[in-house]
Coordinates of C-alpha atoms in Angstrom, one line a residue:
Chain A
M212 CA 0.0 0.0 0.0
T213 CA 2.8 2.4 1.0
T214 CA 4.8 1.7 -2.2
M215 CA 1.6 2.1 -4.2
T216 CA 1.0 5.5 -2.7
S217 CA 4.6 6.6 -3.2
T218 CA 4.6 5.5 -6.8
F219 CA 1.3 7.3 -7.3
N220 CA 2.8 10.5 -5.8
Y221 CA 5.9 10.1 -7.9
L222 CA 3.8 9.8 -11.1
T223 CA 1.7 12.8 -10.2
K224 CA 4.6 15.1 -9.5
R225 CA 4.9 18.2 -11.7
Q226 CA 3.8 17.4 -15.3
G227 CA 2.9 14.0 -14.1
G228 CA -0.4 15.4 -12.9
L229 CA -1.4 16.1 -16.5
L230 CA -0.3 12.6 -17.5
T231 CA -2.7 11.3 -14.9
V232 CA -5.5 13.3 -16.5
I233 CA -4.5 12.0 -20.0
G234 CA -4.4 8.5 -18.6
L235 CA -7.9 8.9 -17.2
M236 CA -9.1 10.1 -20.5
V237 CA -7.6 7.1 -22.3
L238 CA -9.2 4.8 -19.7
L239 CA -12.6 6.4 -20.2
A240 CA -12.2 6.1 -24.0
I241 CA -11.4 2.4 -23.7
I242 CA -14.5 1.9 -21.5
G243 CA -16.5 3.9 -24.0
I244 CA -15.3 1.8 -27.0
I245 CA -16.1 -1.4 -25.1
V246 CA -19.6 -0.2 -24.0
S247 CA -20.8 1.1 -27.3
D248 CA -19.7 0.9 -30.9
R249 CA -21.1 4.4 -31.5
F250 CA -18.7 5.9 -29.0
S251 CA -15.6 6.1 -31.1
T252 CA -17.4 7.4 -34.2
L253 CA -16.5 10.8 -35.7
S254 CA -20.0 12.2 -35.0
N255 CA -19.7 11.4 -31.3
V256 CA -16.2 13.0 -31.0
T257 CA -17.5 16.2 -32.7
N258 CA -20.5 16.0 -30.4
I259 CA -18.2 16.0 -27.4
L260 CA -16.2 18.9 -28.8
E261 CA -19.4 20.9 -29.5
Q262 CA -20.7 20.4 -26.0
S263 CA -17.5 21.4 -24.3
T264 CA -17.2 24.9 -25.8
A265 CA -19.0 26.9 -23.2
L266 CA -17.4 25.0 -20.3
A267 CA -14.0 25.5 -21.9
L268 CA -14.5 29.3 -22.1
V269 CA -15.8 29.9 -18.6
S270 CA -13.0 27.6 -17.2
L271 CA -10.4 29.6 -19.1
G272 CA -11.4 32.9 -17.4
Q273 CA -11.7 31.1 -14.1
T274 CA -8.1 29.7 -14.5
L275 CA -6.5 33.1 -14.8
V276 CA -8.5 34.4 -11.8
I277 CA -7.5 31.4 -9.7
I278 CA -3.8 31.7 -10.6
T279 CA -3.9 35.2 -8.9
G280 CA -5.3 33.4 -5.8
G281 CA -8.8 34.7 -6.3
I282 CA -12.0 33.1 -7.5
D283 CA -15.0 34.3 -9.6
L284 CA -18.4 33.1 -8.4
S285 CA -20.3 35.5 -10.6
I286 CA -19.7 33.5 -13.7
G287 CA -23.0 31.6 -13.8
S288 CA -25.1 34.8 -13.3
M289 CA -23.0 36.6 -15.9
V290 CA -23.7 33.8 -18.4
S291 CA -27.4 33.9 -17.7
L292 CA -27.6 37.7 -17.9
A293 CA -25.6 37.8 -21.2
S294 CA -27.8 35.0 -22.6
V295 CA -31.1 36.8 -22.1
L296 CA -29.7 40.2 -23.1
L297 CA -28.2 38.8 -26.3
S298 CA -31.4 37.1 -27.4
G299 CA -33.7 39.8 -26.0
I300 CA -32.0 42.7 -27.8
T301 CA -31.5 40.8 -31.0
N302 CA -35.0 39.5 -31.2
G303 CA -34.6 38.0 -34.6
G304 CA -33.0 41.0 -36.3
T305 CA -29.6 40.6 -37.9
G306 CA -28.7 44.3 -37.5
M307 CA -29.6 44.3 -33.8
M308 CA -27.6 41.0 -33.4
W309 CA -24.3 42.9 -33.8
V310 CA -25.5 45.5 -31.3
A311 CA -26.4 42.8 -28.9
I312 CA -23.1 41.0 -29.2
A313 CA -21.3 44.3 -28.6
V314 CA -23.5 45.1 -25.5
V315 CA -22.9 41.6 -24.1
L316 CA -19.1 41.6 -24.6
G317 CA -18.9 45.1 -23.1
L318 CA -21.0 44.1 -20.1
G319 CA -18.8 41.1 -19.4
I320 CA -15.7 43.3 -19.3
L321 CA -17.6 45.9 -17.2
I322 CA -18.7 43.3 -14.6
G323 CA -15.2 42.0 -14.4
L324 CA -13.8 45.4 -13.8
I325 CA -16.5 45.9 -11.0
N326 CA -15.4 42.6 -9.4
A327 CA -11.8 43.7 -9.5
S328 CA -12.5 47.2 -8.2
A329 CA -14.5 46.0 -5.2
T330 CA -11.7 43.5 -4.4
I331 CA -9.0 46.1 -4.7
W332 CA -10.7 49.2 -3.2
L333 CA -12.9 47.6 -0.5
G334 CA -10.3 45.0 0.5
V335 CA -13.0 42.4 0.5
H336 CA -12.1 38.8 -0.5
P337 CA -13.0 38.1 -4.1
L338 CA -15.1 35.1 -3.0
I339 CA -17.5 37.5 -1.1
V340 CA -17.4 40.2 -3.8
T341 CA -18.2 37.8 -6.7
L342 CA -20.8 36.0 -4.6
G343 CA -22.5 39.3 -4.0
V344 CA -22.1 40.5 -7.6
G345 CA -23.4 37.1 -8.8
A346 CA -26.6 37.6 -6.6
I347 CA -27.1 41.1 -8.0
L348 CA -26.7 39.9 -11.6
Q349 CA -29.2 37.1 -10.9
G350 CA -31.7 39.6 -9.6
V351 CA -31.2 41.9 -12.6
T352 CA -31.6 38.9 -15.0
L353 CA -34.9 37.9 -13.3
L354 CA -36.1 41.5 -13.3
Y355 CA -35.4 41.5 -17.1
T356 CA -37.2 38.3 -17.8
Q357 CA -38.4 35.1 -16.0
A358 CA -38.9 33.1 -19.1
P359 CA -37.0 32.4 -22.4
I360 CA -36.9 35.7 -24.3
G361 CA -36.3 36.9 -27.9
K362 CA -34.8 34.8 -30.7
M363 CA -31.7 34.7 -32.8
P364 CA -31.4 34.7 -36.6
L365 CA -31.2 31.2 -38.1
S366 CA -27.7 31.9 -39.3
F367 CA -26.5 32.3 -35.7
G368 CA -26.7 28.5 -35.2
Y369 CA -23.5 28.4 -37.3
L370 CA -21.5 29.1 -34.1
A371 CA -22.9 26.0 -32.5
Y372 CA -23.3 23.6 -35.4
G373 CA -21.0 25.0 -38.2
R374 CA -17.7 23.4 -39.2
F375 CA -14.4 25.1 -40.0
L376 CA -11.8 22.9 -41.7
G377 CA -14.0 20.0 -40.6
I378 CA -13.8 20.9 -36.9
P379 CA -16.8 22.4 -35.0
V380 CA -16.4 26.2 -35.0
G381 CA -16.6 26.4 -31.2
A382 CA -13.9 23.8 -30.7
F383 CA -11.7 25.6 -33.2
F384 CA -12.2 28.9 -31.4
V385 CA -11.5 27.2 -28.1
I386 CA -8.2 25.7 -29.2
L387 CA -7.2 29.0 -30.7
I388 CA -7.9 31.1 -27.7
F389 CA -6.4 28.6 -25.3
A390 CA -3.2 28.6 -27.3
A391 CA -3.1 32.4 -27.4
T392 CA -3.6 32.5 -23.6
A393 CA -1.0 29.9 -22.9
W394 CA 1.5 31.9 -25.1
F395 CA 0.5 35.1 -23.3
L396 CA 0.9 33.6 -19.8
H397 CA 4.4 32.2 -20.5
K398 CA 6.0 34.5 -23.0
V399 CA 4.6 38.0 -22.2
P400 CA 5.9 39.7 -19.0
F401 CA 2.4 40.8 -18.0
G402 CA 1.3 37.2 -18.3
R403 CA 4.0 36.1 -15.9
Y404 CA 3.0 38.9 -13.4
I405 CA -0.3 37.0 -13.0
Y406 CA 1.6 34.0 -11.6
A407 CA 3.9 36.3 -9.5
I408 CA 0.9 38.0 -7.9
G409 CA -0.7 34.7 -7.1
D410 CA 2.4 33.2 -5.7
D411 CA 3.3 36.0 -3.4
S412 CA 1.0 39.1 -3.6
V413 CA 3.0 41.2 -1.1
G414 CA 6.4 40.3 -2.5
A415 CA 5.2 41.0 -6.1
Q416 CA 4.0 44.5 -5.0
L417 CA 7.3 45.2 -3.3
M418 CA 9.1 44.3 -6.6
G419 CA 6.9 47.0 -8.2
L420 CA 4.6 44.6 -10.2
P421 CA 1.3 46.2 -11.1
R422 CA -1.0 44.2 -8.9
K423 CA -4.1 46.3 -9.5
N424 CA -3.7 46.2 -13.3
V425 CA -3.2 42.4 -13.1
L426 CA -6.4 42.0 -11.1
Y427 CA -8.4 44.4 -13.4
F428 CA -7.1 42.3 -16.3
V429 CA -7.9 38.8 -15.1
Y430 CA -11.4 39.6 -13.8
A431 CA -12.3 41.6 -17.0
F432 CA -10.9 38.7 -19.0
C433 CA -13.1 36.3 -17.0
G434 CA -16.2 38.4 -17.5
L435 CA -15.4 38.5 -21.2
T436 CA -15.0 34.7 -21.6
S437 CA -18.2 34.3 -19.7
A438 CA -20.0 36.5 -22.2
V439 CA -18.5 34.6 -25.1
A440 CA -19.6 31.4 -23.5
A441 CA -23.1 32.8 -23.3
I442 CA -22.9 33.6 -27.0
F443 CA -22.0 30.0 -27.9
L444 CA -24.7 28.7 -25.5
V445 CA -27.4 30.9 -27.0
A446 CA -26.3 29.7 -30.5
R447 CA -26.8 26.1 -29.3
L448 CA -30.1 26.7 -27.6
G449 CA -31.5 29.2 -30.1
V450 CA -32.8 31.4 -27.3
G451 CA -31.7 33.1 -24.1
Q452 CA -32.9 31.7 -20.8
P453 CA -32.6 33.2 -17.4
Y454 CA -31.2 30.0 -15.9
T455 CA -28.8 29.1 -18.7
G456 CA -25.7 29.8 -16.6
Q457 CA -26.9 28.5 -13.3
N458 CA -24.5 25.5 -13.1
Y459 CA -21.5 27.2 -14.7
T460 CA -20.2 28.9 -11.6
L461 CA -19.3 25.7 -9.8
T462 CA -18.6 23.5 -12.9
S463 CA -16.1 26.2 -14.2
I464 CA -13.9 25.3 -11.2
T465 CA -13.8 21.6 -11.8
P466 CA -11.6 21.5 -14.9
V467 CA -9.3 24.1 -13.4
V468 CA -8.7 22.0 -10.3
V469 CA -8.5 18.8 -12.3
G470 CA -6.0 20.5 -14.6
G471 CA -3.6 21.2 -11.7
T472 CA -4.2 24.8 -11.0
L473 CA -4.1 25.4 -7.2
L474 CA -6.8 27.4 -5.5
S475 CA -4.1 29.0 -3.4
G476 CA -2.7 30.7 -6.6
G477 CA 0.6 31.0 -8.4
R478 CA 0.6 27.6 -10.0
G479 CA -1.1 25.8 -12.9
G480 CA -2.0 26.8 -16.4
V481 CA -4.6 26.8 -19.1
V482 CA -3.3 23.6 -20.9
G483 CA -4.2 21.6 -17.8
T484 CA -7.6 23.3 -17.7
L485 CA -8.3 22.4 -21.3
L486 CA -7.5 18.7 -20.5
G487 CA -9.8 19.0 -17.5
V488 CA -12.6 20.3 -19.7
Y489 CA -12.2 17.4 -22.2
L490 CA -12.0 14.9 -19.3
V491 CA -15.3 16.2 -17.8
S492 CA -16.9 16.3 -21.2
L493 CA -15.7 12.8 -22.0
L494 CA -17.0 11.5 -18.7
N495 CA -20.4 13.1 -19.2
N496 CA -20.6 11.6 -22.7
L497 CA -19.6 8.2 -21.4
L498 CA -22.3 8.3 -18.7
N499 CA -24.8 9.1 -21.4
F500 CA -23.7 5.9 -23.3
L501 CA -24.0 3.9 -20.1
D502 CA -27.7 5.1 -19.9
L503 CA -27.1 6.7 -16.6
S504 CA -29.1 9.9 -15.9
T505 CA -27.4 13.3 -15.9
H506 CA -27.6 13.1 -12.1
F507 CA -24.7 10.7 -12.2
Q508 CA -22.6 13.4 -13.9
L509 CA -22.8 15.3 -10.7
I510 CA -21.7 12.3 -8.7
A511 CA -18.8 11.7 -11.1
Q512 CA -17.8 15.3 -11.0
G513 CA -17.8 15.4 -7.2
L514 CA -15.6 12.3 -7.1
I515 CA -13.2 13.7 -9.8
V516 CA -12.7 16.9 -7.8
I517 CA -12.1 14.9 -4.6
I518 CA -9.5 12.7 -6.3
A519 CA -7.9 15.7 -8.1
V520 CA -7.5 17.8 -5.0
S521 CA -6.1 14.9 -3.1
V522 CA -3.4 14.3 -5.7
Y523 CA -2.3 17.9 -6.4
V524 CA -2.3 19.1 -2.8
E525 CA 0.4 16.6 -1.9
N526 CA 2.2 18.0 -4.9
K527 CA 2.5 21.5 -3.7
R528 CA 3.6 20.5 -0.2
K529 CA 6.6 18.6 -1.7
A530 CA 7.4 21.2 -4.4
Chain B
M116 CA -15.5 38.2 24.1
M117 CA -12.3 36.7 22.8
S118 CA -12.3 39.2 19.9
Q119 CA -12.0 42.1 22.3
S120 CA -9.1 40.7 24.2
V121 CA -7.3 40.1 20.9
D122 CA -8.0 43.6 19.7
S123 CA -6.9 45.3 22.9
S124 CA -3.3 44.7 21.9
A125 CA -3.8 47.6 19.4
P126 CA -3.0 51.1 20.8
S127 CA -6.1 52.2 22.7
Q128 CA -7.3 55.6 21.6
Q129 CA -10.5 57.4 21.8
S130 CA -11.3 56.9 18.1
T131 CA -10.4 53.2 18.2
R132 CA -12.8 52.9 21.1
A133 CA -15.6 54.5 19.0
K134 CA -14.8 52.2 16.1
D135 CA -15.0 49.2 18.4
I136 CA -18.4 50.3 19.6
A137 CA -19.5 50.8 16.0
R138 CA -18.3 47.4 15.0
D139 CA -19.8 45.7 18.0
Y140 CA -23.2 47.4 18.1
G141 CA -23.6 48.8 14.5
I142 CA -25.6 45.7 13.5
H143 CA -28.1 46.2 16.3
L144 CA -28.7 49.7 15.1
V145 CA -29.1 48.6 11.5
L146 CA -31.7 46.0 12.5
L147 CA -33.6 48.6 14.6
V148 CA -33.6 51.2 11.8
L149 CA -34.7 48.6 9.3
I150 CA -37.6 47.5 11.5
V151 CA -38.7 51.1 12.2
I152 CA -38.6 52.2 8.5
T153 CA -40.4 49.2 7.3
A154 CA -43.1 49.5 10.0
L155 CA -43.6 53.2 9.0
I156 CA -44.0 52.3 5.3
S157 CA -46.1 49.2 5.9
P158 CA -48.1 48.9 9.1
Q159 CA -48.9 45.3 8.3
F160 CA -45.2 44.5 8.9
L161 CA -45.7 44.5 12.7
A162 CA -48.9 42.5 12.6
S163 CA -48.5 39.4 14.9
R164 CA -49.2 37.1 12.0
N165 CA -46.3 38.6 10.0
I166 CA -44.0 38.4 12.9
S167 CA -44.8 34.8 13.5
N168 CA -44.2 34.2 9.8
M169 CA -40.8 35.9 9.9
L170 CA -39.8 33.9 13.0
L171 CA -40.9 30.7 11.2
Q172 CA -38.6 31.6 8.3
A173 CA -35.7 32.8 10.4
A174 CA -35.4 29.7 12.5
P175 CA -34.1 27.2 9.8
L176 CA -31.7 29.7 8.4
G177 CA -30.6 30.7 11.9
I178 CA -29.9 27.0 12.7
V179 CA -27.7 26.7 9.6
V180 CA -26.0 30.0 10.4
I181 CA -24.9 28.6 13.8
G182 CA -23.0 25.8 12.0
Q183 CA -21.7 28.2 9.4
V184 CA -20.4 30.6 12.1
L185 CA -18.5 27.8 13.8
V186 CA -16.9 26.8 10.4
I187 CA -16.0 30.3 9.5
L188 CA -14.4 30.9 12.9
V189 CA -11.9 28.3 12.0
R190 CA -11.2 30.0 8.7
G191 CA -13.4 27.5 6.8
L192 CA -16.4 27.9 4.6
D193 CA -19.1 25.4 4.2
L194 CA -20.8 25.3 0.8
S195 CA -22.4 21.9 1.3
V196 CA -25.0 23.0 3.9
A197 CA -27.9 23.3 1.5
S198 CA -27.1 20.0 -0.1
V199 CA -26.9 18.3 3.3
M200 CA -30.3 19.8 4.2
A201 CA -32.0 18.8 1.1
T202 CA -30.6 15.3 1.2
A203 CA -31.7 14.9 4.8
A204 CA -35.1 16.1 3.7
V205 CA -35.3 13.6 0.9
V206 CA -34.4 10.8 3.3
A207 CA -37.0 12.1 5.8
T208 CA -39.7 11.8 3.2
S209 CA -38.7 8.3 1.9
F210 CA -40.1 6.6 5.0
N211 CA -43.8 5.9 5.4
G212 CA -44.5 9.2 7.1
Q213 CA -45.6 7.8 10.4
D214 CA -44.5 9.0 13.9
S215 CA -43.1 5.6 14.6
D216 CA -40.5 6.3 12.0
A217 CA -39.5 9.6 13.5
L218 CA -36.5 8.2 15.3
A219 CA -35.2 6.3 12.3
V220 CA -35.6 9.4 10.1
F221 CA -33.7 11.4 12.6
A222 CA -30.9 8.8 12.9
V223 CA -30.4 8.6 9.1
A224 CA -30.5 12.3 8.7
I225 CA -27.9 12.8 11.4
A226 CA -25.8 10.1 9.8
I227 CA -25.8 11.9 6.5
G228 CA -24.8 15.2 8.2
L229 CA -22.0 13.5 10.1
A230 CA -20.7 11.6 7.1
T231 CA -20.6 14.7 5.0
G232 CA -18.9 16.7 7.7
L233 CA -16.4 13.9 8.2
V234 CA -15.5 13.7 4.5
N235 CA -15.1 17.5 4.4
G236 CA -13.0 17.4 7.6
L237 CA -10.8 14.6 6.5
L238 CA -10.1 16.3 3.1
I239 CA -9.3 19.5 4.8
T240 CA -7.1 18.2 7.7
K241 CA -5.5 15.2 6.1
R242 CA -5.1 16.4 2.5
S243 CA -4.8 20.2 3.2
V244 CA -7.6 20.7 0.7
S245 CA -9.2 24.2 1.0
P246 CA -12.6 24.1 2.8
F247 CA -14.1 25.9 -0.2
L248 CA -13.1 23.1 -2.6
A249 CA -13.8 20.2 -0.2
T250 CA -17.3 21.4 0.5
L251 CA -17.8 22.2 -3.1
A252 CA -17.0 18.6 -4.0
T253 CA -19.3 17.1 -1.4
L254 CA -22.0 19.5 -2.4
T255 CA -21.8 18.2 -6.0
L256 CA -21.6 14.6 -4.9
L257 CA -24.6 14.8 -2.5
Q258 CA -26.7 16.7 -5.1
G259 CA -26.0 14.0 -7.7
M260 CA -26.8 11.1 -5.3
R261 CA -30.0 12.9 -4.2
F262 CA -31.2 13.4 -7.7
A263 CA -30.2 9.9 -8.8
Y264 CA -32.1 8.5 -5.8
T265 CA -35.3 10.5 -6.2
Q266 CA -35.2 10.6 -10.0
G267 CA -35.6 14.4 -9.7
A268 CA -38.8 14.6 -7.7
P269 CA -39.0 13.9 -4.0
S270 CA -42.0 11.9 -2.9
G271 CA -43.6 10.5 0.3
N272 CA -44.4 12.1 3.6
V273 CA -42.7 13.5 6.6
P274 CA -43.7 12.0 10.0
P275 CA -46.3 14.4 11.4
I276 CA -44.2 15.2 14.4
Y277 CA -41.6 16.9 12.2
R278 CA -44.3 18.9 10.6
V279 CA -45.0 20.3 14.0
L280 CA -41.3 21.2 14.4
G281 CA -41.3 22.8 11.0
S282 CA -44.4 24.8 10.9
Q283 CA -46.5 24.8 14.1
L284 CA -46.8 27.7 16.5
Y285 CA -46.8 27.5 20.3
Y286 CA -48.6 30.6 21.7
G287 CA -47.5 32.4 18.5
V288 CA -43.9 31.3 18.9
P289 CA -42.8 28.7 16.2
F290 CA -41.5 25.4 17.6
N291 CA -38.4 25.7 15.4
M292 CA -37.6 29.0 17.1
I293 CA -37.5 27.2 20.4
I294 CA -35.0 24.7 18.9
L295 CA -33.0 27.6 17.5
A296 CA -32.8 29.2 21.0
A297 CA -31.8 25.9 22.6
L298 CA -29.0 25.3 20.0
T299 CA -27.8 28.9 20.3
I300 CA -27.4 28.5 24.1
V301 CA -25.7 25.2 23.8
F302 CA -23.2 26.2 21.1
S303 CA -22.5 29.7 22.6
L304 CA -21.7 28.0 25.9
L305 CA -19.5 25.5 24.1
L306 CA -17.7 28.3 22.2
H307 CA -17.1 30.7 25.2
K308 CA -16.9 28.4 28.2
S309 CA -15.1 25.3 27.1
T310 CA -11.4 24.8 26.1
F311 CA -12.6 23.1 22.9
G312 CA -14.6 26.3 22.1
R313 CA -11.6 28.6 22.8
R314 CA -9.5 26.4 20.5
I315 CA -12.0 27.0 17.7
Y316 CA -11.2 30.7 18.1
I317 CA -7.5 30.2 17.9
T318 CA -7.9 28.2 14.7
G319 CA -6.4 24.8 14.4
G320 CA -6.6 21.6 12.5
N321 CA -9.0 19.4 14.3
P322 CA -11.7 22.0 15.2
V323 CA -12.2 22.3 11.4
T324 CA -13.5 18.7 11.4
A325 CA -15.6 19.4 14.5
G326 CA -17.0 22.6 13.0
L327 CA -18.0 20.9 9.8
I328 CA -19.6 18.0 11.6
L329 CA -21.6 20.4 13.6
S330 CA -22.7 22.3 10.6
G331 CA -23.8 19.0 9.0
F332 CA -25.6 18.2 12.2
V333 CA -27.5 21.4 12.5
G334 CA -28.2 21.4 8.8
I335 CA -30.7 18.6 9.0
V336 CA -33.3 20.4 11.1
D337 CA -35.0 22.1 8.3
N338 CA -37.1 19.5 6.6
W339 CA -37.6 21.2 3.3
V340 CA -35.4 22.7 0.6
G341 CA -32.3 24.4 1.6
R342 CA -31.7 26.0 -1.7
G343 CA -29.9 29.3 -1.4
F344 CA -29.0 28.6 2.2
E345 CA -25.3 28.3 1.5
L346 CA -25.2 31.9 0.3
D347 CA -27.7 33.2 2.8
S348 CA -25.9 31.6 5.7
I349 CA -22.6 33.1 4.7
V350 CA -24.2 36.5 4.1
A351 CA -25.8 36.4 7.6
A352 CA -22.5 35.4 9.3
V353 CA -20.5 38.1 7.5
M354 CA -23.1 40.7 8.3
G355 CA -23.0 39.7 11.9
G356 CA -19.3 40.5 12.0
V357 CA -17.9 37.0 11.6
A358 CA -14.5 37.6 9.9
L359 CA -13.8 35.3 6.9
S360 CA -10.2 35.3 8.0
G361 CA -11.3 33.4 11.0
G362 CA -11.0 33.9 14.8
R363 CA -13.4 36.7 15.2
G364 CA -17.2 36.8 15.5
S365 CA -20.0 35.1 17.5
I366 CA -23.1 33.1 17.1
I367 CA -25.3 35.9 18.3
G368 CA -23.7 38.2 15.7
G369 CA -24.6 35.6 13.0
L370 CA -28.2 35.4 14.3
L371 CA -28.5 39.2 14.2
G372 CA -27.3 39.0 10.6
T373 CA -30.0 36.3 10.0
A374 CA -32.6 38.6 11.5
I375 CA -31.6 41.5 9.2
L376 CA -31.7 39.2 6.2
V377 CA -35.2 37.9 7.0
V378 CA -36.5 41.4 7.8
V379 CA -35.1 42.8 4.5
F380 CA -36.7 39.9 2.5
N381 CA -40.0 40.5 4.3
A382 CA -39.8 44.2 3.8
V383 CA -39.3 43.8 0.0
L384 CA -42.6 41.9 -0.1
M385 CA -44.4 44.1 2.4
I386 CA -43.5 47.3 0.6
G387 CA -44.6 45.7 -2.7
F388 CA -41.3 45.6 -4.6
P389 CA -40.7 42.8 -7.1
V390 CA -39.4 39.6 -5.4
Q391 CA -36.3 39.6 -7.7
L392 CA -35.1 42.7 -5.8
Q393 CA -34.2 40.3 -2.9
F394 CA -31.3 39.0 -4.9
I395 CA -30.0 42.4 -5.7
I396 CA -30.3 43.6 -2.1
K397 CA -28.7 40.4 -0.8
G398 CA -25.7 40.9 -3.1
L399 CA -25.3 44.6 -2.1
V400 CA -25.7 43.8 1.5
I401 CA -23.0 41.1 1.6
I402 CA -20.4 43.3 -0.1
I403 CA -21.2 46.4 2.0
A404 CA -21.1 44.4 5.2
A405 CA -17.9 42.7 4.4
A406 CA -16.3 46.1 3.4
F407 CA -17.6 47.6 6.7
Y408 CA -15.9 45.0 8.8
V409 CA -12.7 45.2 6.8
R410 CA -12.4 48.9 7.4
K411 CA -13.2 48.5 11.1
S412 CA -10.5 45.9 11.7
N413 CA -7.8 47.9 10.0

């Protein structure tokens, strides 16, 4: 037992954590292939990719926030509000659609800036700030509408079901933006500041790093990715609904944690998060094939988080 | 009590003293002002039926707040309270709904609370997982198990004796209020008079486990949905001056926070504002309250 545990710990050190995630994905894929011959078809793979777009986007924003040692609990309400505004303002008109998209993207950035400002200027922990802002956004959403509202032009469905070079548009976009963010985090000085602030906020400030600007940036970025996630969700559903984002606040954290980004900040990255997103999507897909209700997805997700946090925490202590 | 002895290490000046008073009694004032204003706008607010109604609503939340305060005191945060409550409720309704089952229902519900608290506590103390993440995981897990068990819709009946606890009045005072009062006394004594309680204030490893178990335990008393209680219980605790950084605050403070929350919710309805406004007010209140206590402690 002890040797097993130490081998396990050895395997999960550093990049090994990501290898564990990949290993789990391979394991799930093998189970899937055994369970159903429709699992390994191209249409199912594209299906998984299509469904993971929104989760990938919210998790991307959440990753950057968590690297700074913060957290954004307003994501779900942000997605809901952006969904109903996008669909409600557009209301079938192509001209208004562009206005609506601009409004929604602008709002995402604005809400992010508000989250950051409250954290910086009031000195309140981001958990409380974003919890409060999330409640406010939920109230605003329900004041605006309590039922599905408006409609999108038919062509808007391209975002959800269209193909670019044979790949679902959303998945293509996701890979592009994750690659860009990974490059930004590791190659651009400002990107590295994000890690520095999360690792040691006081020290980073003493070194003259722009803590406030970093916080403004990550929360605005997170608000923006939430808004973009809402755009893809509305494209898929065809209409904006006031509860669309409800589950995304908490599910946005799962891939981040599974991907090895620590809640205490300073460590992790977006590549791990993307793997985490695909692991969660693969798992949900597999559970569908096993004819298990969506409720089991929650059980599986809870278990995955418990396993992941147990593995990575040991990591940091030794590192 | 402990908080004051900790604070007294700071240089004692006249202005610090005034700030201390503002921090310690500001919430009483806010509650009083709220009640007076609402009563002036809507006379119905102070009708005995409405007061009974508010007490009835306040008790379950207050009971959860006791647990949440204990957890936050040890620098934790329990997001799984609502999930524990709803799961216990589902179990409570899965028996035949007779009084002879009351004991069994109670035992199973307590077991769920204890088991959840134990998993949370073990993750936090043995694996150094942050309380936020640990309780998030158990929340998700419990929710899934509950939905899978009920197929989405709870069915069955609660033993009548629990209905009494949940909704009956005793000379205008709800039974659940009496339970809340009893729990408040027990846990306040535990917190202030026992070594174990003092250790909770000092923040350590094991009390986290204990706190989480307690929150799981008190979470079962509300027989119906606990939806929103994770947020509401945190809001109430923060409003009552329980610092998220741990080690400062009291159960009474948390209960005053609960009272403010219930009065505000009730006032929104009494004055005739749209219900959705409750969310917005709740959000504003938690941020303002947290900011208020941050300033005071500086």
